[in-house]
Coordinates of C-alpha atoms and ligand atoms in Angstrom, one line a residue:
M156 CA 122.3 -86.6 -41.7
G157 CA 122.3 -84.5 -38.5
F158 CA 123.2 -87.2 -36.1
D159 CA 126.1 -89.5 -35.4
P160 CA 125.3 -93.2 -35.4
I161 CA 127.0 -94.9 -32.5
D162 CA 128.9 -98.2 -32.5
R163 CA 128.0 -101.1 -30.3
R164 CA 130.8 -100.5 -27.9
S165 CA 129.8 -96.9 -27.2
F166 CA 126.2 -97.9 -26.9
L167 CA 127.0 -100.5 -24.3
G168 CA 129.2 -98.0 -22.5
M169 CA 126.3 -95.6 -22.1
G170 CA 124.5 -97.7 -19.5
G171 CA 123.8 -94.8 -17.1
M172 CA 122.3 -92.5 -19.7
A173 CA 118.6 -92.3 -20.5
F174 CA 117.8 -92.2 -24.2
F175 CA 115.9 -93.9 -27.0
C176 CA 117.6 -95.2 -30.1
T177 CA 115.6 -95.1 -33.4
L178 CA 115.9 -97.9 -36.0
A179 CA 117.5 -95.3 -38.3
G180 CA 120.4 -95.0 -35.8
Q181 CA 119.5 -91.8 -33.9
Q182 CA 120.1 -91.6 -30.2
I183 CA 117.6 -89.4 -28.5
P184 CA 118.0 -88.3 -24.8
T185 CA 114.8 -88.8 -22.9
D186 CA 115.5 -86.2 -20.2
Q187 CA 115.5 -83.1 -22.4
G188 CA 111.8 -82.4 -23.0
Q189 CA 109.4 -83.7 -25.5
I190 CA 110.9 -85.5 -28.5
D191 CA 109.9 -84.0 -31.9
V192 CA 109.5 -87.1 -34.0
S193 CA 108.7 -85.3 -37.3
A194 CA 111.8 -83.1 -37.0
L195 CA 113.9 -86.2 -36.4
A196 CA 112.3 -87.9 -39.3
G197 CA 113.4 -85.1 -41.6
Q198 CA 117.0 -86.2 -40.9
V199 CA 116.5 -89.7 -42.3
K200 CA 117.3 -90.3 -46.0
V201 CA 114.6 -92.0 -48.1
P202 CA 116.0 -95.5 -48.8
P203 CA 116.8 -96.2 -52.5
R204 CA 114.1 -98.8 -53.2
V205 CA 111.5 -96.5 -51.7
E206 CA 112.7 -93.6 -53.8
A207 CA 112.7 -95.8 -57.0
A208 CA 109.1 -97.0 -56.3
D209 CA 108.1 -93.4 -55.7
A210 CA 109.7 -92.2 -59.0
S211 CA 107.8 -94.9 -60.9
G212 CA 104.5 -93.7 -59.5
G213 CA 104.4 -96.0 -56.5
R214 CA 103.4 -99.6 -56.5
A215 CA 101.0 -100.8 -59.2
V216 CA 98.8 -102.0 -56.4
S217 CA 96.0 -103.7 -58.3
S218 CA 98.2 -105.9 -60.6
D219 CA 100.6 -106.7 -57.7
L220 CA 97.7 -107.7 -55.5
A221 CA 96.3 -110.2 -58.0
A222 CA 99.8 -111.9 -58.0
L223 CA 100.1 -111.8 -54.3
V224 CA 96.7 -113.0 -53.1
S225 CA 96.4 -116.7 -53.3
A226 CA 93.1 -118.4 -53.7
G227 CA 90.9 -118.3 -50.6
P228 CA 88.9 -115.7 -48.7
T229 CA 90.3 -112.2 -48.3
R230 CA 89.8 -109.7 -45.4
E231 CA 90.3 -106.2 -46.6
Y232 CA 91.1 -103.2 -44.3
W233 CA 91.7 -99.5 -44.9
I234 CA 93.7 -98.0 -42.0
A235 CA 95.4 -94.6 -41.7
A236 CA 98.0 -93.4 -39.2
E237 CA 96.9 -90.0 -37.8
E238 CA 97.6 -87.6 -35.0
R239 CA 94.9 -86.8 -32.4
P240 CA 94.6 -85.2 -29.0
W241 CA 94.6 -88.0 -26.4
N242 CA 93.5 -87.6 -22.7
I243 CA 95.2 -90.2 -20.6
V244 CA 93.2 -89.5 -17.4
P245 CA 89.9 -87.9 -18.6
T246 CA 88.2 -88.2 -15.2
H247 CA 91.3 -86.9 -13.3
R248 CA 90.5 -89.5 -10.7
D249 CA 91.9 -92.9 -9.7
Q250 CA 88.9 -95.0 -8.7
M251 CA 91.1 -97.8 -7.3
M252 CA 92.5 -95.4 -4.6
A253 CA 89.3 -93.2 -4.7
A254 CA 91.7 -90.2 -5.1
A255 CA 92.1 -87.3 -7.4
V256 CA 95.0 -87.5 -10.0
K257 CA 96.5 -84.0 -9.4
D258 CA 98.6 -83.9 -12.5
G259 CA 97.0 -80.9 -14.2
K260 CA 97.3 -81.4 -17.9
T261 CA 96.9 -85.1 -19.0
T262 CA 96.3 -84.5 -22.7
F263 CA 98.9 -84.7 -25.5
D264 CA 99.0 -85.3 -29.3
A265 CA 99.1 -89.1 -29.7
Y266 CA 99.5 -91.1 -32.9
G267 CA 96.8 -93.7 -33.6
Y268 CA 95.7 -96.1 -36.3
R269 CA 92.3 -95.2 -37.7
P270 CA 89.8 -97.5 -39.6
Y271 CA 88.2 -96.3 -42.8
S272 CA 85.4 -97.6 -45.0
A273 CA 86.4 -99.1 -48.4
N274 CA 88.8 -97.0 -50.5
F275 CA 89.2 -94.6 -47.6
G276 CA 85.6 -93.4 -48.2
H277 CA 85.0 -92.2 -44.7
P278 CA 86.4 -92.8 -41.2
I279 CA 84.6 -95.6 -39.3
A280 CA 86.0 -94.5 -35.9
P281 CA 88.5 -92.0 -34.5
A282 CA 92.2 -92.8 -34.5
S283 CA 92.7 -94.8 -31.3
V284 CA 95.2 -96.4 -28.9
P285 CA 95.2 -99.3 -29.5
G286 CA 94.3 -99.3 -33.2
P287 CA 91.4 -101.2 -34.8
L288 CA 91.1 -105.0 -34.4
I289 CA 92.4 -106.9 -37.4
E290 CA 90.6 -110.2 -37.4
A291 CA 90.8 -113.3 -39.7
E292 CA 90.7 -117.1 -39.9
V293 CA 93.3 -119.6 -40.8
G294 CA 93.1 -119.8 -44.6
D295 CA 92.3 -116.1 -45.1
T296 CA 94.5 -113.5 -46.8
V297 CA 94.5 -110.2 -45.0
I298 CA 94.9 -107.1 -47.2
V299 CA 95.6 -103.8 -45.4
H300 CA 95.6 -100.6 -47.3
F301 CA 97.7 -98.3 -45.1
R302 CA 97.8 -94.5 -45.5
N303 CA 100.2 -92.4 -43.6
K304 CA 98.8 -89.0 -42.6
L305 CA 101.6 -88.2 -40.1
K306 CA 104.6 -86.0 -40.7
A307 CA 107.1 -88.9 -40.3
P308 CA 107.5 -92.2 -42.2
V309 CA 105.7 -95.0 -40.4
T310 CA 104.5 -98.5 -41.2
M311 CA 102.4 -101.5 -40.1
H312 CA 104.3 -104.6 -39.1
P313 CA 102.4 -107.6 -37.9
H314 CA 103.2 -110.4 -35.6
G315 CA 102.2 -114.1 -35.9
I316 CA 100.7 -114.0 -39.3
F317 CA 102.7 -115.2 -42.4
Y318 CA 104.1 -112.6 -44.8
A319 CA 106.7 -112.4 -47.6
N320 CA 109.8 -110.4 -47.0
E321 CA 108.5 -107.2 -48.8
M322 CA 105.4 -107.3 -46.6
D323 CA 107.4 -107.0 -43.3
G324 CA 106.6 -103.3 -42.9
T325 CA 110.1 -102.8 -41.5
Y326 CA 112.8 -100.2 -42.0
K327 CA 116.1 -102.0 -42.9
G328 CA 118.4 -99.1 -43.9
K329 CA 119.4 -99.4 -47.6
W330 CA 117.5 -102.7 -47.9
T331 CA 114.2 -101.1 -47.0
D332 CA 111.3 -102.1 -49.2
P333 CA 108.5 -99.5 -49.9
G334 CA 106.3 -101.1 -47.1
G335 CA 109.0 -100.3 -44.6
F336 CA 109.0 -96.6 -45.2
V337 CA 105.6 -95.2 -46.0
Q338 CA 106.0 -91.5 -46.4
T339 CA 103.5 -88.7 -45.6
D340 CA 100.3 -88.9 -47.7
R341 CA 101.4 -92.2 -49.4
T342 CA 99.5 -95.4 -49.3
F343 CA 101.0 -98.9 -49.2
T344 CA 99.0 -102.2 -49.4
Y345 CA 100.2 -105.0 -47.2
V346 CA 99.2 -108.6 -48.0
W347 CA 99.5 -111.0 -45.1
E348 CA 98.5 -114.7 -45.0
C349 CA 96.9 -116.8 -42.3
H350 CA 98.8 -120.0 -43.0
E351 CA 98.2 -123.2 -41.0
G352 CA 99.5 -122.6 -37.5
T353 CA 99.2 -118.8 -37.4
E354 CA 96.1 -118.9 -35.1
G355 CA 96.4 -116.8 -32.0
T356 CA 96.3 -113.4 -30.4
W357 CA 98.9 -111.1 -31.9
L358 CA 99.6 -107.4 -32.4
Y359 CA 100.7 -105.1 -35.2
H360 CA 102.7 -101.9 -34.8
D361 CA 104.9 -99.3 -36.5
H362 CA 108.4 -100.6 -37.5
G363 CA 109.5 -97.7 -39.6
P364 CA 112.8 -95.7 -39.3
M365 CA 111.6 -93.8 -36.2
D366 CA 110.8 -97.0 -34.3
P367 CA 110.2 -97.1 -31.3
L368 CA 109.0 -93.5 -31.1
P369 CA 105.8 -93.8 -33.1
V370 CA 105.0 -97.0 -31.2
F371 CA 105.5 -95.1 -27.9
K372 CA 103.2 -92.4 -29.3
G373 CA 100.4 -95.0 -29.9
L374 CA 100.9 -96.9 -33.2
H375 CA 100.0 -100.4 -32.2
G376 CA 96.9 -102.6 -32.3
P377 CA 95.5 -106.1 -31.9
L378 CA 95.5 -108.9 -34.5
V379 CA 93.5 -112.1 -33.9
I380 CA 93.5 -115.2 -36.1
R381 CA 91.0 -117.9 -35.3
K382 CA 90.6 -121.5 -36.4
P383 CA 87.8 -121.9 -38.8
G384 CA 84.6 -123.0 -37.0
E385 CA 86.1 -122.4 -33.6
A386 CA 83.5 -121.6 -30.9
R387 CA 83.5 -117.8 -30.2
P388 CA 83.6 -116.6 -26.6
N389 CA 80.4 -114.7 -25.6
T390 CA 82.5 -111.7 -24.5
E391 CA 85.9 -110.6 -25.7
F392 CA 88.2 -107.9 -24.4
F393 CA 91.3 -106.4 -26.2
L394 CA 93.8 -104.9 -23.8
A395 CA 97.2 -103.3 -24.6
F396 CA 99.6 -102.7 -21.7
H397 CA 102.0 -99.9 -22.4
T398 CA 103.4 -96.7 -21.0
W399 CA 103.4 -93.0 -22.0
D400 CA 106.8 -91.6 -21.2
P401 CA 107.2 -87.9 -20.5
S402 CA 109.7 -87.6 -23.3
I403 CA 106.9 -88.7 -25.6
T404 CA 104.0 -86.8 -24.1
G405 CA 105.7 -83.7 -22.8
L406 CA 103.6 -84.2 -19.6
K407 CA 104.9 -84.4 -16.1
G408 CA 105.3 -88.0 -15.2
I409 CA 105.2 -91.5 -16.7
Y410 CA 101.8 -93.2 -17.1
Y411 CA 101.4 -97.0 -17.0
C412 CA 98.4 -97.6 -19.2
I413 CA 95.8 -100.0 -20.4
N414 CA 94.5 -99.0 -23.9
G415 CA 96.1 -95.6 -23.6
K416 CA 94.4 -94.6 -20.4
A417 CA 95.6 -94.7 -16.8
Y418 CA 93.7 -95.5 -13.5
A419 CA 90.4 -97.4 -13.0
G420 CA 87.5 -95.4 -14.3
N421 CA 89.7 -94.2 -17.3
T422 CA 91.0 -97.6 -18.4
P423 CA 88.4 -99.9 -20.0
T424 CA 85.7 -101.0 -17.6
L425 CA 85.1 -104.6 -18.7
E426 CA 81.6 -106.2 -18.2
S427 CA 80.4 -109.8 -18.4
K428 CA 77.7 -112.1 -17.0
V429 CA 77.9 -115.3 -15.0
G430 CA 77.8 -118.3 -17.3
Q431 CA 79.5 -116.5 -20.2
R432 CA 82.6 -117.7 -21.9
V433 CA 85.0 -114.7 -21.5
A434 CA 88.2 -114.1 -23.4
F435 CA 90.9 -111.4 -22.7
H436 CA 93.3 -110.7 -25.6
V437 CA 96.3 -109.0 -24.1
Y438 CA 99.6 -107.7 -25.4
G439 CA 102.5 -105.6 -24.0
V440 CA 104.2 -103.0 -26.1
D441 CA 106.8 -100.9 -24.1
N442 CA 110.2 -101.5 -22.4
F443 CA 108.8 -103.2 -19.4
F444 CA 107.6 -106.5 -18.1
H445 CA 104.0 -106.6 -16.9
T446 CA 101.6 -109.2 -15.5
F447 CA 98.0 -109.7 -16.2
H448 CA 96.0 -110.4 -13.0
V449 CA 92.2 -110.6 -12.6
H450 CA 90.8 -110.7 -9.1
G451 CA 88.4 -113.5 -8.1
H452 CA 89.3 -115.6 -11.2
R453 CA 91.8 -118.2 -12.5
W454 CA 92.4 -119.9 -15.8
T455 CA 94.4 -122.8 -17.3
E456 CA 97.5 -122.0 -19.3
P457 CA 98.4 -124.0 -22.4
D458 CA 100.9 -126.0 -20.4
G459 CA 98.1 -127.1 -17.9
R460 CA 99.1 -124.8 -15.0
I461 CA 96.2 -123.0 -13.2
V462 CA 97.2 -119.4 -12.6
D463 CA 95.6 -116.0 -11.8
N464 CA 98.6 -113.9 -12.8
K465 CA 100.5 -114.1 -16.0
S466 CA 103.8 -112.4 -16.8
F467 CA 104.6 -111.1 -20.2
G468 CA 107.3 -108.9 -21.9
P469 CA 107.6 -106.5 -24.8
A470 CA 105.4 -107.6 -27.8
D471 CA 104.3 -110.8 -26.0
S472 CA 100.6 -111.5 -26.7
F473 CA 98.2 -114.1 -25.4
R474 CA 94.6 -115.0 -24.8
V475 CA 93.1 -115.8 -21.3
E476 CA 89.8 -117.6 -21.4
F477 CA 87.4 -118.9 -18.7
T478 CA 83.8 -119.4 -18.0
E479 CA 82.5 -116.7 -15.7
D480 CA 81.4 -118.0 -12.3
N481 CA 82.0 -115.1 -9.8
P482 CA 79.8 -112.0 -9.8
G483 CA 81.0 -108.8 -8.4
R484 CA 83.1 -105.6 -8.8
W485 CA 86.6 -106.8 -9.5
F486 CA 90.0 -105.3 -10.3
Y487 CA 92.2 -106.4 -13.2
H488 CA 95.7 -105.0 -13.2
C489 CA 99.4 -105.4 -13.8
H490 CA 100.9 -106.7 -10.6
V491 CA 104.2 -104.9 -10.8
F492 CA 103.4 -102.6 -7.9
Q493 CA 104.9 -99.5 -9.3
H494 CA 102.9 -99.9 -12.5
L495 CA 99.7 -100.8 -10.6
H496 CA 99.9 -97.6 -8.6
Q497 CA 100.8 -95.4 -11.5
G498 CA 97.7 -96.3 -13.5
M499 CA 97.8 -99.9 -14.8
N500 CA 94.5 -101.0 -13.2
G501 CA 90.9 -101.2 -14.2
W502 CA 87.4 -102.5 -13.3
Y503 CA 86.0 -105.9 -14.3
L504 CA 82.2 -106.0 -13.5
V505 CA 80.4 -109.3 -13.4
S506 CA 76.6 -109.4 -13.1
Ligands
LIG228 CU1 103.3 -103.6 -15.5

């Protein structure tokens, strides 16, 4: 390996330095240009169980699946991890401040999860940030066929849903299962179960050896589990709050984003109508705390408090729901002022 793992004491002594640590133990300075994730991935040894599974021709997916999937409905997804050019500020304008965003280049090669038709027949949509919605009901089994088309091992690791240890999608050094280290051009099938009590708004993301770098390059997406028979909102929005760091993008500054874009007019413009039941599914997936604030509206939290601004941290996820009663052109945004003014804002239009 071409890097020196550091012990906890040295790690804690490095408080002043800016760097990311990968799950595989690499320490990567964030102030020395764009990080080359595939080059770093080349330094990581394939874990023994992954190598063994590979040598035996990979997992015998069909027979394993029969054993893993309990009775009950299944929801099957085909999802690949791919690279694609991604423009963070396509309009080059900030509509909140009615000003130009004079950053020059705002496009870089992001990672994204991409949905495919059955058996990876054809892509259903481009790779995106966030990735495709995975949706199920309590009692369902979710089967995700995951193919890695990137030049670094990555995974899918879900929150909230029930899964057996080997379906964790997480790199654990020498204890890594094949689902925790999906190599380039390999496919792994994850089986996750919507047990009683798993209902909610969740997320999934990469948790492979290069974690958090692939996550910071865009490998995350929403996961929603509903109670069977639960009334559906009329309108639903899925919002990921996250940042693009210059060490990840190779661009000039940091962008505070909603769904991969920065500044109103680039971030999602949400629309609803008075009288509709509206749900916002929100998660955060970076190193910061954010808030979710919608102008002109308020909602009741599970603990009974009425609020119009909700704080959340890394990998927190939640649903805000209310009946729309206030027409107009509104902002929704993170209320950390620095984030708000560096892109984390958008329009909510109610007619
Ligand atoms: Cu924020």
